[in-house]
Amino acid sequence: MNLTVAVGEVDRPSLPSTSQAGPAPKRIVVAYGFWIFLLSDVVMFAALFAAYAVLATATSGGPTGAELFDQVSVGIETACLLASSYTCGLMSLAVGSRRRGATYLTAALTFALGAAFLVFELSEFTGMIARGATPQRSAFLSAFFTLVGCHGLHVSAGLIWLSVMMVQVAVKGFRPTVERRLQCLSLFWHALDIIWVGLFTVVYLMGVRP
Amino acid sequence: MTEIRFDRAPGDRSVLPETEEKTSAGVLVYTIGLVIAATLTSISFWVANTSLLWAPGIPLGLAVLGIAQMGVHLVFFLHITTGPDNTNNVLALAFGVLIVILVVAGSLWIMANLNNNMMPPLELMDLHMQR
């Protein structure tokens, strides 16, 4: 056994392989596990996207997407979420260099932009429901509210998570556990923005074509 | 055992974030990503609303712009690279993309077939999906 290790070290002295190096640091294991969870979340969204794409024309005589969707409001929502993804990236940089003030500032910006996104989305939903376009009206609207509402729920969960993490930074400081949670949070937030790219392309831009 | 080559965690720019190079370089990467993503988004909104382009090609163009923007997010915000320390992340991502394509394309294909082959008689049409 010792002989094999020695031969391996003679062959490539500066580069022991990953299997010789032992278990990876917890930071890598945790982030990789969360990465796999995110991919399963994306697969769930794929099922909702498939349902929407199949039912997009099943309006049952009710309002169509072209009549309901407001491009200006969608544009503002997109800008908010993209900017919040950017500030979330800046937050992970601030966490990496352990600057507390910058972390709070970028987290507050991320929270404000995410909350603005939710406000616009909810006002869009209430406007649609006031015009009689409820989820019960047609299969198209059921699929629409399921898909967009599920994304909105993810954003709400992300906002709650972000607030909890800021409390943890304030109380516990930059411990390794807190840093790993912040790392997962930023992965989650970027993944939400990637899903929103597919969402506004498929639902709001392709959906309004005649 | 001076240097141990572990995989890179998804979302990390280097193996050891504490010894990372200056943060200004990181800010630059995120800013480049933001500018490219914002440009692609505005092109998408322009393409969807313009009458200058050939109308039947617009959905395909929107799909290409959307996929390009997802790629920009993966590269500039999640720092996914083709390097050997990223193989596990890329493989997991590739498997996820495969499942997504199977679910979406498969559903669309099967349901289009059903719509074509099981068209109900005319008197039942208004109870079912309407084009």
PDB file of N, CA and C in Angstrom, chain A residues 9 14-16 18 21-25 27-28 31-32 35 39 42-43 46-47 50 53-54 57-58 61 71 74-75 78 82 85-86 89-90 92-93 97-99 183 187 190 193-194 197-198 200-201 205-206 209, chain B residues 1 3-7 9-12 17-18 20 23 26-27 30-31 34 37-38 41 44-45 48-49 55 58-59 62-63 66 69-70 73-74 77-78 80 88-89 92-93 99-100 103-104 107-108 111 129-131:
ATOM      1  N   GLU A   9       3.469   9.105  -6.179  1.00  0.00           N
ATOM      2  CA  GLU A   9       4.050  10.419  -5.914  1.00  0.00           C
ATOM      3  C   GLU A   9       5.280  10.671  -6.763  1.00  0.00           C
ATOM      4  N   SER A  14       3.712  16.760  -7.894  1.00  0.00           N
ATOM      5  CA  SER A  14       3.008  17.969  -7.469  1.00  0.00           C
ATOM      6  C   SER A  14       1.492  17.819  -7.550  1.00  0.00           C
ATOM      7  N   LEU A  15       0.987  16.749  -8.198  1.00  0.00           N
ATOM      8  CA  LEU A  15      -0.447  16.663  -8.421  1.00  0.00           C
ATOM      9  C   LEU A  15      -1.008  15.346  -7.904  1.00  0.00           C
ATOM     10  N   PRO A  16      -1.230  15.194  -6.589  1.00  0.00           N
ATOM     11  CA  PRO A  16      -1.928  14.003  -6.128  1.00  0.00           C
ATOM     12  C   PRO A  16      -3.357  14.021  -6.650  1.00  0.00           C
ATOM     13  N   THR A  18      -7.482  13.365  -6.940  1.00  0.00           N
ATOM     14  CA  THR A  18      -8.511  13.714  -5.983  1.00  0.00           C
ATOM     15  C   THR A  18      -8.809  12.552  -5.052  1.00  0.00           C
ATOM     16  N   ALA A  21      -6.400  12.441  -2.257  1.00  0.00           N
ATOM     17  CA  ALA A  21      -6.417  13.601  -1.375  1.00  0.00           C
ATOM     18  C   ALA A  21      -7.438  13.478  -0.259  1.00  0.00           C
ATOM     19  N   GLY A  22      -8.306  12.446  -0.297  1.00  0.00           N
ATOM     20  CA  GLY A  22      -9.299  12.303   0.741  1.00  0.00           C
ATOM     21  C   GLY A  22     -10.549  13.095   0.429  1.00  0.00           C
ATOM     22  N   PRO A  23     -11.494  13.126   1.393  1.00  0.00           N
ATOM     23  CA  PRO A  23     -12.772  13.798   1.128  1.00  0.00           C
ATOM     24  C   PRO A  23     -12.583  15.285   0.839  1.00  0.00           C
ATOM     25  N   ALA A  24     -13.427  15.799  -0.050  1.00  0.00           N
ATOM     26  CA  ALA A  24     -13.347  17.213  -0.411  1.00  0.00           C
ATOM     27  C   ALA A  24     -13.803  18.068   0.763  1.00  0.00           C
ATOM     28  N   PRO A  25     -13.382  19.333   0.809  1.00  0.00           N
ATOM     29  CA  PRO A  25     -13.848  20.215   1.878  1.00  0.00           C
ATOM     30  C   PRO A  25     -15.369  20.332   1.871  1.00  0.00           C
ATOM     31  N   ARG A  27     -17.289  22.798   2.079  1.00  0.00           N
ATOM     32  CA  ARG A  27     -17.806  23.869   1.238  1.00  0.00           C
ATOM     33  C   ARG A  27     -18.149  23.358  -0.161  1.00  0.00           C
ATOM     34  N   ILE A  28     -17.263  22.489  -0.707  1.00  0.00           N
ATOM     35  CA  ILE A  28     -17.496  21.968  -2.052  1.00  0.00           C
ATOM     36  C   ILE A  28     -18.627  20.955  -2.039  1.00  0.00           C
ATOM     37  N   ALA A  31     -22.056  22.777  -1.602  1.00  0.00           N
ATOM     38  CA  ALA A  31     -22.486  23.514  -2.796  1.00  0.00           C
ATOM     39  C   ALA A  31     -22.862  22.557  -3.913  1.00  0.00           C
ATOM     40  N   TYR A  32     -22.121  21.425  -4.025  1.00  0.00           N
ATOM     41  CA  TYR A  32     -22.460  20.473  -5.091  1.00  0.00           C
ATOM     42  C   TYR A  32     -23.812  19.826  -4.824  1.00  0.00           C
ATOM     43  N   TRP A  35     -26.386  22.235  -5.724  1.00  0.00           N
ATOM     44  CA  TRP A  35     -26.427  22.332  -7.191  1.00  0.00           C
ATOM     45  C   TRP A  35     -27.342  21.250  -7.758  1.00  0.00           C
ATOM     46  N   LEU A  39     -30.905  21.580  -9.837  1.00  0.00           N
ATOM     47  CA  LEU A  39     -31.208  20.947 -11.117  1.00  0.00           C
ATOM     48  C   LEU A  39     -32.525  20.194 -11.024  1.00  0.00           C
ATOM     49  N   VAL A  42     -35.150  22.705 -11.382  1.00  0.00           N
ATOM     50  CA  VAL A  42     -35.293  23.096 -12.782  1.00  0.00           C
ATOM     51  C   VAL A  42     -36.109  22.060 -13.543  1.00  0.00           C
ATOM     52  N   VAL A  43     -35.916  20.762 -13.202  1.00  0.00           N
ATOM     53  CA  VAL A  43     -36.697  19.721 -13.870  1.00  0.00           C
ATOM     54  C   VAL A  43     -38.179  19.882 -13.526  1.00  0.00           C
ATOM     55  N   ALA A  46     -39.474  22.457 -15.615  1.00  0.00           N
ATOM     56  CA  ALA A  46     -39.622  21.981 -16.988  1.00  0.00           C
ATOM     57  C   ALA A  46     -40.988  21.335 -17.179  1.00  0.00           C
ATOM     58  N   ALA A  47     -41.464  20.589 -16.149  1.00  0.00           N
ATOM     59  CA  ALA A  47     -42.783  19.979 -16.255  1.00  0.00           C
ATOM     60  C   ALA A  47     -43.861  21.063 -16.346  1.00  0.00           C
ATOM     61  N   ALA A  50     -43.758  22.577 -19.743  1.00  0.00           N
ATOM     62  CA  ALA A  50     -44.362  21.690 -20.730  1.00  0.00           C
ATOM     63  C   ALA A  50     -45.883  21.811 -20.669  1.00  0.00           C
ATOM     64  N   ALA A  53     -46.842  25.073 -22.268  1.00  0.00           N
ATOM     65  CA  ALA A  53     -46.677  25.094 -23.721  1.00  0.00           C
ATOM     66  C   ALA A  53     -47.776  24.285 -24.396  1.00  0.00           C
ATOM     67  N   VAL A  54     -48.195  23.169 -23.761  1.00  0.00           N
ATOM     68  CA  VAL A  54     -49.252  22.359 -24.360  1.00  0.00           C
ATOM     69  C   VAL A  54     -50.585  23.101 -24.302  1.00  0.00           C
ATOM     70  N   THR A  57     -52.741  27.422 -26.031  1.00  0.00           N
ATOM     71  CA  THR A  57     -53.817  27.840 -26.943  1.00  0.00           C
ATOM     72  C   THR A  57     -55.187  27.419 -26.433  1.00  0.00           C
ATOM     73  N   ALA A  58     -55.253  26.720 -25.286  1.00  0.00           N
ATOM     74  CA  ALA A  58     -56.529  26.205 -24.787  1.00  0.00           C
ATOM     75  C   ALA A  58     -57.225  27.276 -23.942  1.00  0.00           C
ATOM     76  N   GLY A  61     -62.310  30.103 -25.163  1.00  0.00           N
ATOM     77  CA  GLY A  61     -63.105  31.291 -25.426  1.00  0.00           C
ATOM     78  C   GLY A  61     -62.821  32.448 -24.492  1.00  0.00           C
ATOM     79  N   GLN A  71     -46.456  44.397 -21.595  1.00  0.00           N
ATOM     80  CA  GLN A  71     -45.010  44.280 -21.835  1.00  0.00           C
ATOM     81  C   GLN A  71     -44.204  45.212 -20.936  1.00  0.00           C
ATOM     82  N   VAL A  74     -43.814  43.626 -17.553  1.00  0.00           N
ATOM     83  CA  VAL A  74     -42.893  42.484 -17.632  1.00  0.00           C
ATOM     84  C   VAL A  74     -41.456  42.968 -17.777  1.00  0.00           C
ATOM     85  N   GLY A  75     -41.269  44.043 -18.568  1.00  0.00           N
ATOM     86  CA  GLY A  75     -39.922  44.584 -18.727  1.00  0.00           C
ATOM     87  C   GLY A  75     -39.353  45.071 -17.403  1.00  0.00           C
ATOM     88  N   THR A  78     -38.420  42.078 -15.278  1.00  0.00           N
ATOM     89  CA  THR A  78     -37.181  41.467 -15.752  1.00  0.00           C
ATOM     90  C   THR A  78     -35.974  42.279 -15.298  1.00  0.00           C
ATOM     91  N   LEU A  82     -32.968  40.883 -12.891  1.00  0.00           N
ATOM     92  CA  LEU A  82     -31.591  40.841 -13.399  1.00  0.00           C
ATOM     93  C   LEU A  82     -30.672  41.664 -12.502  1.00  0.00           C
ATOM     94  N   SER A  85     -29.987  39.878  -9.337  1.00  0.00           N
ATOM     95  CA  SER A  85     -28.998  38.816  -9.512  1.00  0.00           C
ATOM     96  C   SER A  85     -27.581  39.396  -9.465  1.00  0.00           C
ATOM     97  N   TYR A  86     -27.426  40.579 -10.073  1.00  0.00           N
ATOM     98  CA  TYR A  86     -26.117  41.251 -10.067  1.00  0.00           C
ATOM     99  C   TYR A  86     -25.708  41.621  -8.642  1.00  0.00           C
ATOM    100  N   GLY A  89     -24.612  38.683  -6.739  1.00  0.00           N
ATOM    101  CA  GLY A  89     -23.228  38.322  -7.027  1.00  0.00           C
ATOM    102  C   GLY A  89     -22.253  39.197  -6.260  1.00  0.00           C
ATOM    103  N   LEU A  90     -22.543  40.502  -6.205  1.00  0.00           N
ATOM    104  CA  LEU A  90     -21.684  41.398  -5.434  1.00  0.00           C
ATOM    105  C   LEU A  90     -21.698  41.016  -3.956  1.00  0.00           C
ATOM    106  N   SER A  92     -21.997  37.957  -2.754  1.00  0.00           N
ATOM    107  CA  SER A  92     -21.123  36.807  -2.492  1.00  0.00           C
ATOM    108  C   SER A  92     -19.653  37.234  -2.530  1.00  0.00           C
ATOM    109  N   LEU A  93     -19.313  38.249  -3.351  1.00  0.00           N
ATOM    110  CA  LEU A  93     -17.945  38.772  -3.316  1.00  0.00           C
ATOM    111  C   LEU A  93     -17.651  39.407  -1.955  1.00  0.00           C
ATOM    112  N   SER A  97     -14.766  38.240   0.912  1.00  0.00           N
ATOM    113  CA  SER A  97     -13.691  39.028   1.536  1.00  0.00           C
ATOM    114  C   SER A  97     -14.099  39.536   2.922  1.00  0.00           C
ATOM    115  N   ARG A  98     -15.225  38.997   3.446  1.00  0.00           N
ATOM    116  CA  ARG A  98     -15.664  39.259   4.821  1.00  0.00           C
ATOM    117  C   ARG A  98     -15.808  40.742   5.135  1.00  0.00           C
ATOM    118  N   ARG A  99     -16.449  41.475   4.202  1.00  0.00           N
ATOM    119  CA  ARG A  99     -16.742  42.877   4.491  1.00  0.00           C
ATOM    120  C   ARG A  99     -18.200  42.966   4.917  1.00  0.00           C
ATOM    121  N   GLN A 183     -23.604  30.873   0.432  1.00  0.00           N
ATOM    122  CA  GLN A 183     -23.192  30.362  -0.875  1.00  0.00           C
ATOM    123  C   GLN A 183     -24.376  29.679  -1.572  1.00  0.00           C
ATOM    124  N   LEU A 187     -26.507  30.729  -5.076  1.00  0.00           N
ATOM    125  CA  LEU A 187     -26.792  29.784  -6.160  1.00  0.00           C
ATOM    126  C   LEU A 187     -28.286  29.770  -6.461  1.00  0.00           C
ATOM    127  N   HIS A 190     -29.425  33.019  -8.308  1.00  0.00           N
ATOM    128  CA  HIS A 190     -29.042  33.042  -9.722  1.00  0.00           C
ATOM    129  C   HIS A 190     -29.890  32.060 -10.525  1.00  0.00           C
ATOM    130  N   ASP A 193     -33.170  33.501 -11.452  1.00  0.00           N
ATOM    131  CA  ASP A 193     -33.087  34.439 -12.560  1.00  0.00           C
ATOM    132  C   ASP A 193     -33.002  33.689 -13.888  1.00  0.00           C
ATOM    133  N   ILE A 194     -32.287  32.545 -13.905  1.00  0.00           N
ATOM    134  CA  ILE A 194     -32.194  31.759 -15.140  1.00  0.00           C
ATOM    135  C   ILE A 194     -33.582  31.248 -15.523  1.00  0.00           C
ATOM    136  N   VAL A 197     -35.618  33.922 -17.124  1.00  0.00           N
ATOM    137  CA  VAL A 197     -35.289  34.165 -18.532  1.00  0.00           C
ATOM    138  C   VAL A 197     -36.151  33.278 -19.427  1.00  0.00           C
ATOM    139  N   GLY A 198     -36.217  31.970 -19.086  1.00  0.00           N
ATOM    140  CA  GLY A 198     -37.069  31.081 -19.861  1.00  0.00           C
ATOM    141  C   GLY A 198     -38.523  31.488 -19.768  1.00  0.00           C
ATOM    142  N   PHE A 200     -39.990  34.582 -19.144  1.00  0.00           N
ATOM    143  CA  PHE A 200     -40.480  35.741 -19.898  1.00  0.00           C
ATOM    144  C   PHE A 200     -40.369  35.506 -21.393  1.00  0.00           C
ATOM    145  N   THR A 201     -39.377  34.664 -21.813  1.00  0.00           N
ATOM    146  CA  THR A 201     -39.282  34.371 -23.238  1.00  0.00           C
ATOM    147  C   THR A 201     -40.488  33.563 -23.713  1.00  0.00           C
ATOM    148  N   LEU A 205     -43.189  36.789 -24.132  1.00  0.00           N
ATOM    149  CA  LEU A 205     -42.806  37.287 -25.456  1.00  0.00           C
ATOM    150  C   LEU A 205     -43.370  36.416 -26.571  1.00  0.00           C
ATOM    151  N   MET A 206     -43.215  35.075 -26.443  1.00  0.00           N
ATOM    152  CA  MET A 206     -43.806  34.221 -27.486  1.00  0.00           C
ATOM    153  C   MET A 206     -45.322  34.195 -27.360  1.00  0.00           C
ATOM    154  N   ARG A 209     -47.446  36.736 -29.437  1.00  0.00           N
ATOM    155  CA  ARG A 209     -47.462  36.708 -30.896  1.00  0.00           C
ATOM    156  C   ARG A 209     -48.843  36.266 -31.356  1.00  0.00           C
TER     157      ARG A 209
ATOM    158  N   MET B   1       2.389  16.773  -0.882  1.00  0.00           N
ATOM    159  CA  MET B   1       0.962  17.162  -0.861  1.00  0.00           C
ATOM    160  C   MET B   1       0.851  18.677  -0.705  1.00  0.00           C
ATOM    161  N   GLU B   3      -0.094  20.870  -3.136  1.00  0.00           N
ATOM    162  CA  GLU B   3      -1.264  21.384  -3.830  1.00  0.00           C
ATOM    163  C   GLU B   3      -2.226  20.244  -4.099  1.00  0.00           C
ATOM    164  N   ILE B   4      -3.436  20.356  -3.581  1.00  0.00           N
ATOM    165  CA  ILE B   4      -4.436  19.312  -3.790  1.00  0.00           C
ATOM    166  C   ILE B   4      -5.497  19.852  -4.740  1.00  0.00           C
ATOM    167  N   ARG B   5      -5.733  19.100  -5.806  1.00  0.00           N
ATOM    168  CA  ARG B   5      -6.698  19.577  -6.808  1.00  0.00           C
ATOM    169  C   ARG B   5      -8.089  19.017  -6.512  1.00  0.00           C
ATOM    170  N   PHE B   6      -8.891  19.758  -5.779  1.00  0.00           N
ATOM    171  CA  PHE B   6     -10.281  19.359  -5.598  1.00  0.00           C
ATOM    172  C   PHE B   6     -11.126  19.964  -6.704  1.00  0.00           C
ATOM    173  N   ASP B   7     -12.336  19.450  -6.825  1.00  0.00           N
ATOM    174  CA  ASP B   7     -13.272  20.077  -7.748  1.00  0.00           C
ATOM    175  C   ASP B   7     -13.621  21.462  -7.246  1.00  0.00           C
ATOM    176  N   ALA B   9     -16.399  24.227  -6.273  1.00  0.00           N
ATOM    177  CA  ALA B   9     -17.810  24.293  -5.900  1.00  0.00           C
ATOM    178  C   ALA B   9     -18.563  25.133  -6.920  1.00  0.00           C
ATOM    179  N   PRO B  10     -19.805  24.743  -7.262  1.00  0.00           N
ATOM    180  CA  PRO B  10     -20.571  25.563  -8.188  1.00  0.00           C
ATOM    181  C   PRO B  10     -20.764  26.976  -7.632  1.00  0.00           C
ATOM    182  N   GLY B  11     -20.566  27.969  -8.450  1.00  0.00           N
ATOM    183  CA  GLY B  11     -20.704  29.348  -7.994  1.00  0.00           C
ATOM    184  C   GLY B  11     -19.411  29.960  -7.525  1.00  0.00           C
ATOM    185  N   ASP B  12     -18.358  29.139  -7.350  1.00  0.00           N
ATOM    186  CA  ASP B  12     -17.073  29.678  -6.900  1.00  0.00           C
ATOM    187  C   ASP B  12     -16.211  30.045  -8.101  1.00  0.00           C
ATOM    188  N   PRO B  17     -11.613  30.533  -1.931  1.00  0.00           N
ATOM    189  CA  PRO B  17     -12.110  31.899  -2.078  1.00  0.00           C
ATOM    190  C   PRO B  17     -11.394  32.895  -1.177  1.00  0.00           C
ATOM    191  N   GLU B  18     -10.763  32.408  -0.090  1.00  0.00           N
ATOM    192  CA  GLU B  18     -10.086  33.353   0.802  1.00  0.00           C
ATOM    193  C   GLU B  18      -8.852  33.948   0.121  1.00  0.00           C
ATOM    194  N   GLU B  20      -8.503  34.463  -2.981  1.00  0.00           N
ATOM    195  CA  GLU B  20      -8.886  34.933  -4.305  1.00  0.00           C
ATOM    196  C   GLU B  20      -8.146  36.233  -4.652  1.00  0.00           C
ATOM    197  N   THR B  23     -10.997  41.711  -5.355  1.00  0.00           N
ATOM    198  CA  THR B  23     -12.429  41.643  -5.594  1.00  0.00           C
ATOM    199  C   THR B  23     -12.826  42.438  -6.815  1.00  0.00           C
ATOM    200  N   GLY B  26     -13.547  40.293  -9.619  1.00  0.00           N
ATOM    201  CA  GLY B  26     -14.840  39.635  -9.509  1.00  0.00           C
ATOM    202  C   GLY B  26     -15.976  40.567  -9.902  1.00  0.00           C
ATOM    203  N   VAL B  27     -15.893  41.822  -9.439  1.00  0.00           N
ATOM    204  CA  VAL B  27     -16.924  42.804  -9.796  1.00  0.00           C
ATOM    205  C   VAL B  27     -16.968  42.984 -11.310  1.00  0.00           C
ATOM    206  N   TYR B  30     -18.923  40.110 -12.938  1.00  0.00           N
ATOM    207  CA  TYR B  30     -20.370  40.261 -12.783  1.00  0.00           C
ATOM    208  C   TYR B  30     -20.901  41.398 -13.637  1.00  0.00           C
ATOM    209  N   THR B  31     -20.114  42.493 -13.755  1.00  0.00           N
ATOM    210  CA  THR B  31     -20.598  43.634 -14.525  1.00  0.00           C
ATOM    211  C   THR B  31     -20.672  43.293 -16.010  1.00  0.00           C
ATOM    212  N   LEU B  34     -23.732  41.319 -16.445  1.00  0.00           N
ATOM    213  CA  LEU B  34     -24.940  42.150 -16.372  1.00  0.00           C
ATOM    214  C   LEU B  34     -25.169  42.890 -17.687  1.00  0.00           C
ATOM    215  N   ALA B  37     -26.257  40.396 -20.430  1.00  0.00           N
ATOM    216  CA  ALA B  37     -27.609  39.896 -20.189  1.00  0.00           C
ATOM    217  C   ALA B  37     -28.636  40.987 -20.465  1.00  0.00           C
ATOM    218  N   ALA B  38     -28.354  42.231 -20.038  1.00  0.00           N
ATOM    219  CA  ALA B  38     -29.303  43.324 -20.277  1.00  0.00           C
ATOM    220  C   ALA B  38     -29.449  43.579 -21.774  1.00  0.00           C
ATOM    221  N   THR B  41     -31.600  40.849 -23.200  1.00  0.00           N
ATOM    222  CA  THR B  41     -33.001  41.031 -22.818  1.00  0.00           C
ATOM    223  C   THR B  41     -33.649  42.103 -23.669  1.00  0.00           C
ATOM    224  N   SER B  44     -34.386  40.844 -27.004  1.00  0.00           N
ATOM    225  CA  SER B  44     -35.552  39.957 -26.988  1.00  0.00           C
ATOM    226  C   SER B  44     -36.843  40.760 -27.038  1.00  0.00           C
ATOM    227  N   PHE B  45     -36.937  41.804 -26.187  1.00  0.00           N
ATOM    228  CA  PHE B  45     -38.170  42.597 -26.153  1.00  0.00           C
ATOM    229  C   PHE B  45     -38.374  43.326 -27.478  1.00  0.00           C
ATOM    230  N   ALA B  48     -39.623  40.821 -30.100  1.00  0.00           N
ATOM    231  CA  ALA B  48     -41.005  40.407 -29.904  1.00  0.00           C
ATOM    232  C   ALA B  48     -41.984  41.484 -30.359  1.00  0.00           C
ATOM    233  N   ASN B  49     -41.559  42.755 -30.389  1.00  0.00           N
ATOM    234  CA  ASN B  49     -42.509  43.828 -30.672  1.00  0.00           C
ATOM    235  C   ASN B  49     -42.330  44.460 -32.041  1.00  0.00           C
ATOM    236  N   ALA B  55     -42.014  37.339 -39.582  1.00  0.00           N
ATOM    237  CA  ALA B  55     -42.797  36.924 -38.414  1.00  0.00           C
ATOM    238  C   ALA B  55     -42.639  35.452 -38.048  1.00  0.00           C
ATOM    239  N   ILE B  58     -39.686  34.568 -35.711  1.00  0.00           N
ATOM    240  CA  ILE B  58     -39.484  35.268 -34.437  1.00  0.00           C
ATOM    241  C   ILE B  58     -39.447  34.325 -33.226  1.00  0.00           C
ATOM    242  N   PRO B  59     -40.367  33.307 -33.122  1.00  0.00           N
ATOM    243  CA  PRO B  59     -40.259  32.416 -31.960  1.00  0.00           C
ATOM    244  C   PRO B  59     -38.903  31.735 -31.866  1.00  0.00           C
ATOM    245  N   LEU B  62     -36.406  34.207 -30.609  1.00  0.00           N
ATOM    246  CA  LEU B  62     -36.566  34.439 -29.173  1.00  0.00           C
ATOM    247  C   LEU B  62     -35.983  33.291 -28.365  1.00  0.00           C
ATOM    248  N   ALA B  63     -36.195  32.043 -28.860  1.00  0.00           N
ATOM    249  CA  ALA B  63     -35.645  30.885 -28.152  1.00  0.00           C
ATOM    250  C   ALA B  63     -34.127  30.954 -28.125  1.00  0.00           C
ATOM    251  N   GLY B  66     -33.031  33.577 -25.668  1.00  0.00           N
ATOM    252  CA  GLY B  66     -33.235  33.130 -24.291  1.00  0.00           C
ATOM    253  C   GLY B  66     -32.159  32.154 -23.862  1.00  0.00           C
ATOM    254  N   GLN B  69     -28.953  33.857 -23.270  1.00  0.00           N
ATOM    255  CA  GLN B  69     -28.898  34.594 -22.003  1.00  0.00           C
ATOM    256  C   GLN B  69     -28.722  33.654 -20.819  1.00  0.00           C
ATOM    257  N   MET B  70     -29.357  32.459 -20.885  1.00  0.00           N
ATOM    258  CA  MET B  70     -29.119  31.484 -19.807  1.00  0.00           C
ATOM    259  C   MET B  70     -27.645  31.116 -19.761  1.00  0.00           C
ATOM    260  N   HIS B  73     -25.742  33.805 -18.013  1.00  0.00           N
ATOM    261  CA  HIS B  73     -25.918  33.715 -16.557  1.00  0.00           C
ATOM    262  C   HIS B  73     -25.039  32.616 -15.979  1.00  0.00           C
ATOM    263  N   LEU B  74     -25.000  31.441 -16.660  1.00  0.00           N
ATOM    264  CA  LEU B  74     -24.209  30.321 -16.138  1.00  0.00           C
ATOM    265  C   LEU B  74     -22.735  30.681 -16.100  1.00  0.00           C
ATOM    266  N   PHE B  77     -22.380  34.587 -13.923  1.00  0.00           N
ATOM    267  CA  PHE B  77     -22.913  34.677 -12.565  1.00  0.00           C
ATOM    268  C   PHE B  77     -22.616  33.411 -11.760  1.00  0.00           C
ATOM    269  N   LEU B  78     -22.700  32.236 -12.395  1.00  0.00           N
ATOM    270  CA  LEU B  78     -22.451  30.991 -11.666  1.00  0.00           C
ATOM    271  C   LEU B  78     -21.054  30.461 -11.915  1.00  0.00           C
ATOM    272  N   ILE B  80     -19.567  28.769 -14.234  1.00  0.00           N
ATOM    273  CA  ILE B  80     -19.371  27.420 -14.769  1.00  0.00           C
ATOM    274  C   ILE B  80     -18.369  27.517 -15.916  1.00  0.00           C
ATOM    275  N   ASN B  88     -17.628  17.788 -12.727  1.00  0.00           N
ATOM    276  CA  ASN B  88     -18.811  17.268 -12.047  1.00  0.00           C
ATOM    277  C   ASN B  88     -19.982  18.222 -12.161  1.00  0.00           C
ATOM    278  N   ASN B  89     -19.717  19.529 -11.995  1.00  0.00           N
ATOM    279  CA  ASN B  89     -20.799  20.506 -12.113  1.00  0.00           C
ATOM    280  C   ASN B  89     -21.407  20.477 -13.508  1.00  0.00           C
ATOM    281  N   ALA B  92     -23.512  17.249 -14.110  1.00  0.00           N
ATOM    282  CA  ALA B  92     -24.824  17.321 -13.467  1.00  0.00           C
ATOM    283  C   ALA B  92     -25.739  18.262 -14.250  1.00  0.00           C
ATOM    284  N   LEU B  93     -25.178  19.393 -14.682  1.00  0.00           N
ATOM    285  CA  LEU B  93     -25.960  20.350 -15.455  1.00  0.00           C
ATOM    286  C   LEU B  93     -26.428  19.732 -16.767  1.00  0.00           C
ATOM    287  N   ILE B  99     -32.886  16.044 -19.182  1.00  0.00           N
ATOM    288  CA  ILE B  99     -34.225  15.750 -18.668  1.00  0.00           C
ATOM    289  C   ILE B  99     -35.197  16.861 -19.065  1.00  0.00           C
ATOM    290  N   VAL B 100     -34.738  18.118 -18.981  1.00  0.00           N
ATOM    291  CA  VAL B 100     -35.611  19.237 -19.337  1.00  0.00           C
ATOM    292  C   VAL B 100     -36.037  19.124 -20.798  1.00  0.00           C
ATOM    293  N   VAL B 103     -38.565  16.258 -21.217  1.00  0.00           N
ATOM    294  CA  VAL B 103     -39.895  16.549 -20.677  1.00  0.00           C
ATOM    295  C   VAL B 103     -40.636  17.529 -21.584  1.00  0.00           C
ATOM    296  N   VAL B 104     -39.957  18.645 -21.951  1.00  0.00           N
ATOM    297  CA  VAL B 104     -40.656  19.687 -22.704  1.00  0.00           C
ATOM    298  C   VAL B 104     -40.933  19.230 -24.134  1.00  0.00           C
ATOM    299  N   SER B 107     -43.417  16.240 -24.249  1.00  0.00           N
ATOM    300  CA  SER B 107     -44.815  16.615 -24.007  1.00  0.00           C
ATOM    301  C   SER B 107     -45.408  17.294 -25.233  1.00  0.00           C
ATOM    302  N   LEU B 108     -44.658  18.249 -25.808  1.00  0.00           N
ATOM    303  CA  LEU B 108     -45.186  18.971 -26.962  1.00  0.00           C
ATOM    304  C   LEU B 108     -45.449  18.017 -28.122  1.00  0.00           C
ATOM    305  N   MET B 111     -48.488  15.619 -27.320  1.00  0.00           N
ATOM    306  CA  MET B 111     -49.779  16.304 -27.301  1.00  0.00           C
ATOM    307  C   MET B 111     -50.159  16.800 -28.690  1.00  0.00           C
ATOM    308  N   MET B 129     -60.318  21.520 -26.345  1.00  0.00           N
ATOM    309  CA  MET B 129     -59.408  22.625 -26.632  1.00  0.00           C
ATOM    310  C   MET B 129     -59.817  23.316 -27.920  1.00  0.00           C
ATOM    311  N   GLN B 130     -59.754  24.623 -27.868  1.00  0.00           N
ATOM    312  CA  GLN B 130     -60.084  25.377 -29.080  1.00  0.00           C
ATOM    313  C   GLN B 130     -58.854  26.104 -29.548  1.00  0.00           C
ATOM    314  N   ARG B 131     -58.680  26.086 -30.851  1.00  0.00           N
ATOM    315  CA  ARG B 131     -57.539  26.783 -31.448  1.00  0.00           C
ATOM    316  C   ARG B 131     -57.885  28.244 -31.591  1.00  0.00           C
TER     317      ARG B 131
END
